[in-house]
PDB file of C-alpha atoms in Angstrom:
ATOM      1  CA  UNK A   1     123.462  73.987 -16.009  1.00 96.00           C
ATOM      2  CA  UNK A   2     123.370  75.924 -19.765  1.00 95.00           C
ATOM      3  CA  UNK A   3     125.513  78.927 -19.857  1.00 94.00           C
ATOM      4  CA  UNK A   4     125.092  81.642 -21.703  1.00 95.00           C
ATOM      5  CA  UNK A   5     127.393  80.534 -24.410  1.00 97.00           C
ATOM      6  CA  UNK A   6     125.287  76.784 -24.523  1.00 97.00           C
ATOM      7  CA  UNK A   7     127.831  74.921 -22.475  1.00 97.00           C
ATOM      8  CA  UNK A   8     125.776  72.188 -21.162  1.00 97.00           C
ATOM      9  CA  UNK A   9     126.865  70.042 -17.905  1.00 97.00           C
ATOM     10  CA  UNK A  10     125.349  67.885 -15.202  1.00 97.00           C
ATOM     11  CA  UNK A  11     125.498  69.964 -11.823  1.00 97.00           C
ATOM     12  CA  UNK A  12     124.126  66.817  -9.884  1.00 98.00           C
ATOM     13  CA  UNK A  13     122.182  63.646  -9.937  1.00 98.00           C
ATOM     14  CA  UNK A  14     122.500  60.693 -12.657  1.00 98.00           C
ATOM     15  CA  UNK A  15     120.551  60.517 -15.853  1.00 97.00           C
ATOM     16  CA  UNK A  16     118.358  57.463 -15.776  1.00 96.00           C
ATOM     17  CA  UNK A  17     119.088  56.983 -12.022  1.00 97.00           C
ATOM     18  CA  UNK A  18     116.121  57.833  -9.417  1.00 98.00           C
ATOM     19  CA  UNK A  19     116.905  57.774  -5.498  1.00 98.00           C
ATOM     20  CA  UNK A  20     117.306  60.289  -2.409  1.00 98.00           C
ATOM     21  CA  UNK A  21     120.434  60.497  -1.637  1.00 98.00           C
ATOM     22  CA  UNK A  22     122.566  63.012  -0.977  1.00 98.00           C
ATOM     23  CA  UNK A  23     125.886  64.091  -2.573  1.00 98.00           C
ATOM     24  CA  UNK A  24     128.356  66.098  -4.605  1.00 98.00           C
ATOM     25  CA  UNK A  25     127.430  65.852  -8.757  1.00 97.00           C
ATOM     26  CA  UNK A  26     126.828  62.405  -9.834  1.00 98.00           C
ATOM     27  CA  UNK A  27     126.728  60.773  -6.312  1.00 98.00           C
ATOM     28  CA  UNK A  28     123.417  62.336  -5.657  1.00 98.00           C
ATOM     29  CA  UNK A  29     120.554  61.199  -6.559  1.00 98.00           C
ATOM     30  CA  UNK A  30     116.210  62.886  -7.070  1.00 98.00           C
ATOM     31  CA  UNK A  31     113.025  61.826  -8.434  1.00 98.00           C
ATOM     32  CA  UNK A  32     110.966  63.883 -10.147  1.00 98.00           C
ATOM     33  CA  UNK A  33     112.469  67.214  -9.619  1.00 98.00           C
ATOM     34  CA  UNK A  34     109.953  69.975 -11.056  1.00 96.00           C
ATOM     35  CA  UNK A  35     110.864  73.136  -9.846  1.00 96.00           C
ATOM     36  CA  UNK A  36     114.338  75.237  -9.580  1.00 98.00           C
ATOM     37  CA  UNK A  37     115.222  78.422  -8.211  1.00 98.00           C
ATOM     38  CA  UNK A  38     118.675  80.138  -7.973  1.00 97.00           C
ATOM     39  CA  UNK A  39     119.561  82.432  -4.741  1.00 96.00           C
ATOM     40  CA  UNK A  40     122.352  85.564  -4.974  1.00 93.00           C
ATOM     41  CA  UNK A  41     124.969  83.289  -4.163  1.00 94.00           C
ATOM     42  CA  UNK A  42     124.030  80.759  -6.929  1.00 96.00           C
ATOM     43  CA  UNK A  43     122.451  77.917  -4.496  1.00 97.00           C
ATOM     44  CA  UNK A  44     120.150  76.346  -6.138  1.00 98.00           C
ATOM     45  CA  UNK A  45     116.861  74.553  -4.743  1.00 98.00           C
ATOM     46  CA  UNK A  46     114.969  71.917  -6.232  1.00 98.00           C
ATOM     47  CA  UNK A  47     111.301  70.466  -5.547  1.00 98.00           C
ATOM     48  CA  UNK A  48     112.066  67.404  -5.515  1.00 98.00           C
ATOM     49  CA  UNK A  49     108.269  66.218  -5.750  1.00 98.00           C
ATOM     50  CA  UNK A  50     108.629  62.754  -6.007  1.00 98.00           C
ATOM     51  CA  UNK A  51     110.854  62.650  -2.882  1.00 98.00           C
ATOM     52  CA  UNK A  52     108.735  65.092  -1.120  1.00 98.00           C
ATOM     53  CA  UNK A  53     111.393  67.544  -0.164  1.00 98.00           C
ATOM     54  CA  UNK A  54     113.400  70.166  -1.138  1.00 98.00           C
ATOM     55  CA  UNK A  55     116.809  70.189  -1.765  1.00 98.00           C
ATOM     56  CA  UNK A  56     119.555  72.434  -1.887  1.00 98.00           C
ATOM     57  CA  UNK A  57     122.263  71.926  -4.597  1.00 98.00           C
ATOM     58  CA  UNK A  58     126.107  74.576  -3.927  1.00 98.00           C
ATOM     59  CA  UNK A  59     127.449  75.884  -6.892  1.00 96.00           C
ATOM     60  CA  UNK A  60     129.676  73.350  -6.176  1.00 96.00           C
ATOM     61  CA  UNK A  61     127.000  70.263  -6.682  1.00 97.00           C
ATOM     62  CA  UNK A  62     126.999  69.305  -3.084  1.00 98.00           C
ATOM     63  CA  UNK A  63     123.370  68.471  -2.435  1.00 98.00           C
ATOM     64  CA  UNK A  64     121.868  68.507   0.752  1.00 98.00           C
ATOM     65  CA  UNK A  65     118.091  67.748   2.126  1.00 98.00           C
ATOM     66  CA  UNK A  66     117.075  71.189   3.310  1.00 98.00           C
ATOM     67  CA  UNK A  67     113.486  70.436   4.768  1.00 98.00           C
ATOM     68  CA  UNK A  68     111.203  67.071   4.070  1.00 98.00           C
ATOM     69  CA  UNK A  69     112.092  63.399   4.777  1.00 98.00           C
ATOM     70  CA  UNK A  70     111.961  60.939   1.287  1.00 98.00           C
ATOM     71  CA  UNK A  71     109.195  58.843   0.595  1.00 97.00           C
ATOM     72  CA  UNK A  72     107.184  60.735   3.619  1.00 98.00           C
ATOM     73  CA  UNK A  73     104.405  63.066   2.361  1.00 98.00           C
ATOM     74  CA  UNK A  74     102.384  65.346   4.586  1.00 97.00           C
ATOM     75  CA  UNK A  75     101.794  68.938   5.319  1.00 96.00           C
ATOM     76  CA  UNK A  76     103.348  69.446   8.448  1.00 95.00           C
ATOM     77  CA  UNK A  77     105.620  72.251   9.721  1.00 96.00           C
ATOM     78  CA  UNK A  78     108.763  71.894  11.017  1.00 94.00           C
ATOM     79  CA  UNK A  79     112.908  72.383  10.828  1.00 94.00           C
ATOM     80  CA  UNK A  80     114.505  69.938   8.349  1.00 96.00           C
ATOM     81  CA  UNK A  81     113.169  66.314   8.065  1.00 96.00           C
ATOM     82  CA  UNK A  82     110.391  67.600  10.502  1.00 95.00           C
ATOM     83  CA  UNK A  83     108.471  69.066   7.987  1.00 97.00           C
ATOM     84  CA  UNK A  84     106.792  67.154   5.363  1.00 98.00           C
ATOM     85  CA  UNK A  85     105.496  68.067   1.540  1.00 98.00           C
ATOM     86  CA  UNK A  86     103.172  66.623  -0.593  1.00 97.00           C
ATOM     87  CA  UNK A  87     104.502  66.955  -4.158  1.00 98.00           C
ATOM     88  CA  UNK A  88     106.028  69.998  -3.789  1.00 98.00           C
ATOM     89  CA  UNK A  89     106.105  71.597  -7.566  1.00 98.00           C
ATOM     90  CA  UNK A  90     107.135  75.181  -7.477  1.00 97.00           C
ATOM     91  CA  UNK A  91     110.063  77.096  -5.985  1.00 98.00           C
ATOM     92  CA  UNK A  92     111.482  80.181  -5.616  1.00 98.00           C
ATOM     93  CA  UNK A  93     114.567  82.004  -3.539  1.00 96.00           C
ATOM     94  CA  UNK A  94     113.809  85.479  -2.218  1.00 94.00           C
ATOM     95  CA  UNK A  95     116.370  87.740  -1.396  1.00 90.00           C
ATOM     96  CA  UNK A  96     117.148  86.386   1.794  1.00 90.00           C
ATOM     97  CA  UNK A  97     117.697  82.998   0.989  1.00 94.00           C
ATOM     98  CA  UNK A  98     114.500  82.178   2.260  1.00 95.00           C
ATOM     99  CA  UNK A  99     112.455  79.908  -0.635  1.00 97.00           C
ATOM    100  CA  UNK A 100     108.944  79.552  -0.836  1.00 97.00           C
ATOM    101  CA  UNK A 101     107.421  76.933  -2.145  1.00 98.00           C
ATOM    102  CA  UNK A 102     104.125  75.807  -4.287  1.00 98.00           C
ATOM    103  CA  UNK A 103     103.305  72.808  -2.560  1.00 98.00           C
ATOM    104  CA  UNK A 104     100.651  71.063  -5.066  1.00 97.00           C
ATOM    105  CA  UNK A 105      99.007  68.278  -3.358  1.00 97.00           C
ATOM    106  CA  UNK A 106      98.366  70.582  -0.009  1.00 97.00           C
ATOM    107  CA  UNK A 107      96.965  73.454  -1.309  1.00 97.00           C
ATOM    108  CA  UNK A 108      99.251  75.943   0.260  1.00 97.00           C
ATOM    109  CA  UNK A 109     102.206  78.080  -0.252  1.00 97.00           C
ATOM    110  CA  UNK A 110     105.268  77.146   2.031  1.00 97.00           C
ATOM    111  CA  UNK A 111     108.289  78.995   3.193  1.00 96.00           C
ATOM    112  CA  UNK A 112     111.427  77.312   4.306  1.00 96.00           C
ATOM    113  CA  UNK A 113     114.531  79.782   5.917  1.00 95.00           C
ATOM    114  CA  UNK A 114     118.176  78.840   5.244  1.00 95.00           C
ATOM    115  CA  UNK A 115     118.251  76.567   8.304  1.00 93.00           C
ATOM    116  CA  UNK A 116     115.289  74.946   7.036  1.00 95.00           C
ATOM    117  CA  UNK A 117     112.781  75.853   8.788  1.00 95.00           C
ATOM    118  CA  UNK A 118     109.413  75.051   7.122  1.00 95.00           C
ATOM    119  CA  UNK A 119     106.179  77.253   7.871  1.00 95.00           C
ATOM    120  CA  UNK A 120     102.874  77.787   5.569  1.00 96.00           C
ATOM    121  CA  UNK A 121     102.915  81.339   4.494  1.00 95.00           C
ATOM    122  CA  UNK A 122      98.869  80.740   2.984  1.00 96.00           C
ATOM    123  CA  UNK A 123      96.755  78.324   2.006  1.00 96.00           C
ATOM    124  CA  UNK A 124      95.114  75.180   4.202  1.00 95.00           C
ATOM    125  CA  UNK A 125      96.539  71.549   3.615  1.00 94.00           C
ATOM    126  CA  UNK A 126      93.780  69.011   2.289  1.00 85.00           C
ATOM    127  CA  UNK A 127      92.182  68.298  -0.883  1.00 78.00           C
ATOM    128  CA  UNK A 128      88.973  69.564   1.095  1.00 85.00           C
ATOM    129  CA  UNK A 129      90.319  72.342   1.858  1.00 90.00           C
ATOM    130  CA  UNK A 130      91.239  73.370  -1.829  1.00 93.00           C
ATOM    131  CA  UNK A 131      89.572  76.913  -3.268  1.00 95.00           C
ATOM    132  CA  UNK A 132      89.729  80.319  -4.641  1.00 95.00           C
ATOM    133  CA  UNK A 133      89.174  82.168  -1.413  1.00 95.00           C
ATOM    134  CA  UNK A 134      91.470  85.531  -1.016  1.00 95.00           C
ATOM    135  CA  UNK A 135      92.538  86.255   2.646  1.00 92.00           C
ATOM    136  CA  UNK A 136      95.187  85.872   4.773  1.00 90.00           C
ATOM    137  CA  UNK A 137      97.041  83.058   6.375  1.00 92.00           C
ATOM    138  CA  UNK A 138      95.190  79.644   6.504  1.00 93.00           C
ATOM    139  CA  UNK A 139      91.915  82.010   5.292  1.00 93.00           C
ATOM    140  CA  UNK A 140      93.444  81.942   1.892  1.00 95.00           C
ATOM    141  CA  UNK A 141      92.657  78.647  -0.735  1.00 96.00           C
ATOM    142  CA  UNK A 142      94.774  77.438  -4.038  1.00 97.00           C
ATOM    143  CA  UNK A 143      93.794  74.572  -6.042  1.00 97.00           C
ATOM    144  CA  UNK A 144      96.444  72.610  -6.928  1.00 97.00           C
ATOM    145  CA  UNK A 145      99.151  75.900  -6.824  1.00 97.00           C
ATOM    146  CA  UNK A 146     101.988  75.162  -9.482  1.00 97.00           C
ATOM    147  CA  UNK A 147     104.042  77.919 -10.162  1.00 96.00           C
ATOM    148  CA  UNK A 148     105.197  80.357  -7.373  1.00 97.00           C
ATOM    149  CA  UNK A 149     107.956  83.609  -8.110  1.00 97.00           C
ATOM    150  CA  UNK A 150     109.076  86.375  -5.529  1.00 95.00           C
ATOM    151  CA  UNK A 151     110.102  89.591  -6.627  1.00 93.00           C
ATOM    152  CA  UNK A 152     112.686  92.585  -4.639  1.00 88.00           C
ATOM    153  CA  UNK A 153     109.588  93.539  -2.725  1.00 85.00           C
ATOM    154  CA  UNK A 154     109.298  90.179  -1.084  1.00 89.00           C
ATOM    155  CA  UNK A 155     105.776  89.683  -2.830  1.00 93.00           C
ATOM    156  CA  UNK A 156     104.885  85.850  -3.751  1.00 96.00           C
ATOM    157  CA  UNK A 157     103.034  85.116  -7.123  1.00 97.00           C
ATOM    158  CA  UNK A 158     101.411  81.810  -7.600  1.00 98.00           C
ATOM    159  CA  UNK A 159     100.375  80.114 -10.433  1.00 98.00           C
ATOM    160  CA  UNK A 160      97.060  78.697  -8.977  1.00 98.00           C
ATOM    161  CA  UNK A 161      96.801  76.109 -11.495  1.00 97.00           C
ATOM    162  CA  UNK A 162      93.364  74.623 -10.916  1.00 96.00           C
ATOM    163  CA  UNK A 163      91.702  77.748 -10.615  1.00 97.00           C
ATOM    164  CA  UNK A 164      93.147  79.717 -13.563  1.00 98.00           C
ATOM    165  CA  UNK A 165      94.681  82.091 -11.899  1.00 97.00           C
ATOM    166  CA  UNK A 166      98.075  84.180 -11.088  1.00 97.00           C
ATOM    167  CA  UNK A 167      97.689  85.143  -7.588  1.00 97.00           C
ATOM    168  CA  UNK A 168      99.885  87.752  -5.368  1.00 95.00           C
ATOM    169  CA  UNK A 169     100.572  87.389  -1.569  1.00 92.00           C
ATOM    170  CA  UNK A 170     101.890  90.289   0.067  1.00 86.00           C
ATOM    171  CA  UNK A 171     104.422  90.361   2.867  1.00 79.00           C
ATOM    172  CA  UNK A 172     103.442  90.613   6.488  1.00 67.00           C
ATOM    173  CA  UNK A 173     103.631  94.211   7.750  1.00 62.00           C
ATOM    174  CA  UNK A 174     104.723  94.807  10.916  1.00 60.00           C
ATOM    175  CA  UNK A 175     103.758  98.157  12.675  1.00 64.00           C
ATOM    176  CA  UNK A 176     105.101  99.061  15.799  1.00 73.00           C
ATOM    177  CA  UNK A 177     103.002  99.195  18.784  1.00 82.00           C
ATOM    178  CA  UNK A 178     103.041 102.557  20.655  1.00 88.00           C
ATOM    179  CA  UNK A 179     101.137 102.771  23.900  1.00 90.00           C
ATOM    180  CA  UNK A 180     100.012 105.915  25.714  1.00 91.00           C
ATOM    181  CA  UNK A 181      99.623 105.532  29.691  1.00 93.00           C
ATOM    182  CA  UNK A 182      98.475 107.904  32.863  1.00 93.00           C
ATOM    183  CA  UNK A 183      96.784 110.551  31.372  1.00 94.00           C
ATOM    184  CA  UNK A 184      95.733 113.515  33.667  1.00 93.00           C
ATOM    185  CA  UNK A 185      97.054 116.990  34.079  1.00 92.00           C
ATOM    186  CA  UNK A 186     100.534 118.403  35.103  1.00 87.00           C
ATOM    187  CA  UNK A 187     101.268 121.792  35.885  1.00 86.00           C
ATOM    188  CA  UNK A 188      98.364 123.034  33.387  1.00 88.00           C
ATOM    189  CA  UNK A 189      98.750 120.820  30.901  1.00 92.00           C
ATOM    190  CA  UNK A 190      97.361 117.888  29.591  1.00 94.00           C
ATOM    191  CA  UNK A 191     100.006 114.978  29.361  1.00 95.00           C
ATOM    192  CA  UNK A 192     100.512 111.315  29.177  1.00 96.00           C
ATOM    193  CA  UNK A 193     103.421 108.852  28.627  1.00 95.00           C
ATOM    194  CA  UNK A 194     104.186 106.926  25.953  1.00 95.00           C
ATOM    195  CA  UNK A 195     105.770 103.718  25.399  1.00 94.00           C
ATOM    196  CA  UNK A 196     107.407 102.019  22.235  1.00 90.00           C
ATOM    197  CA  UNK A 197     110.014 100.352  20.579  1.00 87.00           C
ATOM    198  CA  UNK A 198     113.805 101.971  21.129  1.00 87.00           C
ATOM    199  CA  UNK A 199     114.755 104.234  17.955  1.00 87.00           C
ATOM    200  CA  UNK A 200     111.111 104.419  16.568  1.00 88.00           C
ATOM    201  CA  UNK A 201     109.869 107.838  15.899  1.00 91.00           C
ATOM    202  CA  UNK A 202     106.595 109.012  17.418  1.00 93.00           C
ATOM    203  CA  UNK A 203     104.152 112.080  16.161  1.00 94.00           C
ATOM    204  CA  UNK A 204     101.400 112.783  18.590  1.00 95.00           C
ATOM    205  CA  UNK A 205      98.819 114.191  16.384  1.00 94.00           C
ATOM    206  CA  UNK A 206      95.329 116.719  17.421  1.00 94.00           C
ATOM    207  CA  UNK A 207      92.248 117.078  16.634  1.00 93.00           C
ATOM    208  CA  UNK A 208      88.949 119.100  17.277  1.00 89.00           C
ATOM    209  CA  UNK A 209      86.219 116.813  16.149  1.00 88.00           C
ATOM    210  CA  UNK A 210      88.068 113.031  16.305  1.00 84.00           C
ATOM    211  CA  UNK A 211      87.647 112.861  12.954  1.00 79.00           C
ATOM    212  CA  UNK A 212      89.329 114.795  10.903  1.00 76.00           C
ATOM    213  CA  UNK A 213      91.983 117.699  10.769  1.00 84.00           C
ATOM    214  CA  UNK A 214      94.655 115.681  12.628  1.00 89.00           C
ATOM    215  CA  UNK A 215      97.135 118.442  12.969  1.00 92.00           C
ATOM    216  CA  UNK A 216     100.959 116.957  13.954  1.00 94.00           C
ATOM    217  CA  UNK A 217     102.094 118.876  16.850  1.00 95.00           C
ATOM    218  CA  UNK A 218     104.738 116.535  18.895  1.00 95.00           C
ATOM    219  CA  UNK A 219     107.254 113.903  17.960  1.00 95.00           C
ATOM    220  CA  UNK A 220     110.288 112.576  19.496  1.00 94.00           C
ATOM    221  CA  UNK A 221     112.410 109.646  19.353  1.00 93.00           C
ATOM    222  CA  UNK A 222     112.130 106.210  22.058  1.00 92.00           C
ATOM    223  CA  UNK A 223     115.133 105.811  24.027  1.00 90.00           C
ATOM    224  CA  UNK A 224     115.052 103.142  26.766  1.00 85.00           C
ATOM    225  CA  UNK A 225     111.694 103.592  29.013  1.00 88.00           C
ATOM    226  CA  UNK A 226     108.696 106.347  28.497  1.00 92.00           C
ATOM    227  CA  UNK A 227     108.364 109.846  26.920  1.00 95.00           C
ATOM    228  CA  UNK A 228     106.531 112.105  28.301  1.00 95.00           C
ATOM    229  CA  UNK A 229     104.231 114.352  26.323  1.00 95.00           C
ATOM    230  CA  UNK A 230     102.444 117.469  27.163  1.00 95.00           C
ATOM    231  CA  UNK A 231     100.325 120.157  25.707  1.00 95.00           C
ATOM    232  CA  UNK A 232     101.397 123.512  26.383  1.00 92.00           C
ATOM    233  CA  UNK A 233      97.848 124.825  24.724  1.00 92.00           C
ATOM    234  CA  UNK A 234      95.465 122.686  26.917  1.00 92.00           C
ATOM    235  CA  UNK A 235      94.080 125.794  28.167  1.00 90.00           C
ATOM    236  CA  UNK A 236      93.441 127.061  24.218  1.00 92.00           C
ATOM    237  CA  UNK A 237      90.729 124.332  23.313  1.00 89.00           C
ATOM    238  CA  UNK A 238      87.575 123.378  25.142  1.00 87.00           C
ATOM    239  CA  UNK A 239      87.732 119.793  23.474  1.00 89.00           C
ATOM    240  CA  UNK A 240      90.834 118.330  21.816  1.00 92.00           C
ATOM    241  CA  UNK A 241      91.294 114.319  20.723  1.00 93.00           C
ATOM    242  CA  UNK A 242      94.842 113.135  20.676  1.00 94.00           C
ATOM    243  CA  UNK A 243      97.093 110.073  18.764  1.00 93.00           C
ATOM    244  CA  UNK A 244      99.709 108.900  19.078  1.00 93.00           C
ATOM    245  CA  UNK A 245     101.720 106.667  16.083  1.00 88.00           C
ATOM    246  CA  UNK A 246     104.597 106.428  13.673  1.00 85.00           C
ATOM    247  CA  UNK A 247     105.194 108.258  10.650  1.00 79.00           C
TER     248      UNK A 247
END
């Protein structure tokens, strides 16, 4: 640790002195660290390539494993000393305390939550899997990713050192699912009932042609169970196309 005035100290581990284990400062030991990253609270995690795992050091320089088992490469998923790494280079600490990590010898981009969980976020493990494909998920290929960096957004930049590239991942998006049941007619109108997630906002939205000039003319709030919509000008139109979703 270098602060800003040049104060130089040992936060853990022992120069000269390779090993695995766990510990507070000099007690613990790494091999081949390459990568650090600092979270908002000042943890900070190491790829501790040569080890295969990453570690988490306290401000206090009590190290713990958080996910990988020494001396055991691999690619799988998993919580803790489940999962396995193969030379694991790159990390970085989003703002959640979640830290993704450029795992070199697989290919792939990991992510591992504060309770050390361990999932791929892109990428396939396997030098024969190794590429320069865009895509998402396992569809996605790195060669020999090095670097990785996540900014406020949650985005994930990779140094994708065998191909010469900086590459950008973009968080999952998840939209929520609104569902529109027994259509039919009620008391002149057209209606039907929708369904979706408690607190979401829903716009039902018209149209003459289904294609364009979607005209807003509903919206309401989920509660527990269905809303019911109807249209008080069914009688107005001789054709009108309906959707429903969130704004």
């Amino acid at each position: 640790k270098v602060t800003p005035a040049g104060m130089v100290t040992t936060l853990a581990g022992l120069a000269g002195t390779f090993g695995a284990a766990n510990g507070t400062g000099s007690v613990a030991r790494f091999y081949l660290p390459y990568g650090v990253a600092v979270d908002s609270a000042t943890n900070v995690y190491v790829a501790d390539s040569g080890n295969y795992t990453i570690r988490k050091v306290t401000p206090a320089g009590a190290v713990t494993t958080l996910a990988g088992l020494a001396g055991n490469y691999g690619s799988a998923d998993g919580i803790g000393s489940a999962a396995r790494f193969y030379y694991p280079y790159g990390v970085a600490a989003d703002a959640n305390a979640n830290v993704c990590v450029a795992d070199y010898a697989n290919n792939t981009i990991r992510k591992v939550t504060p309770a050390g969980a361990v999932t791929t976020l892109a990428g396939l493990a396997g030098n024969t899997n190794s590429g320069s494909a865009d895509g998402t998920g396992s569809a996605a290929r790195f060669n020999s990713p090095y670097g990785v960096a996540v900014d406020s957004a949650g985005n994930v930049y990779v140094a994708d050192t065998g191909n010469n590239v900086i590459r950008k991942g973009f968080p999952a998006i998840s939209a929520p699912v609104i569902v529109a049941s027994s259509p039919g007619f009620s008391g002149g109108q057209f209606s039907f009932n929708l369904t979706g997630p408690a607190g979401q906002t829903v716009v039902v939205e018209a149209s003459s042609n289904l294609v364009s000039d979607w005209l807003p003319i509903w919206s309401n709030t989920f509660g527990v169970g269905m809303l019911p919509f109807g249209d008080a000008q069914t009688g107005v139109f001789s054709q009108r196309f309906y959707r429903a979703r969130s704004p």
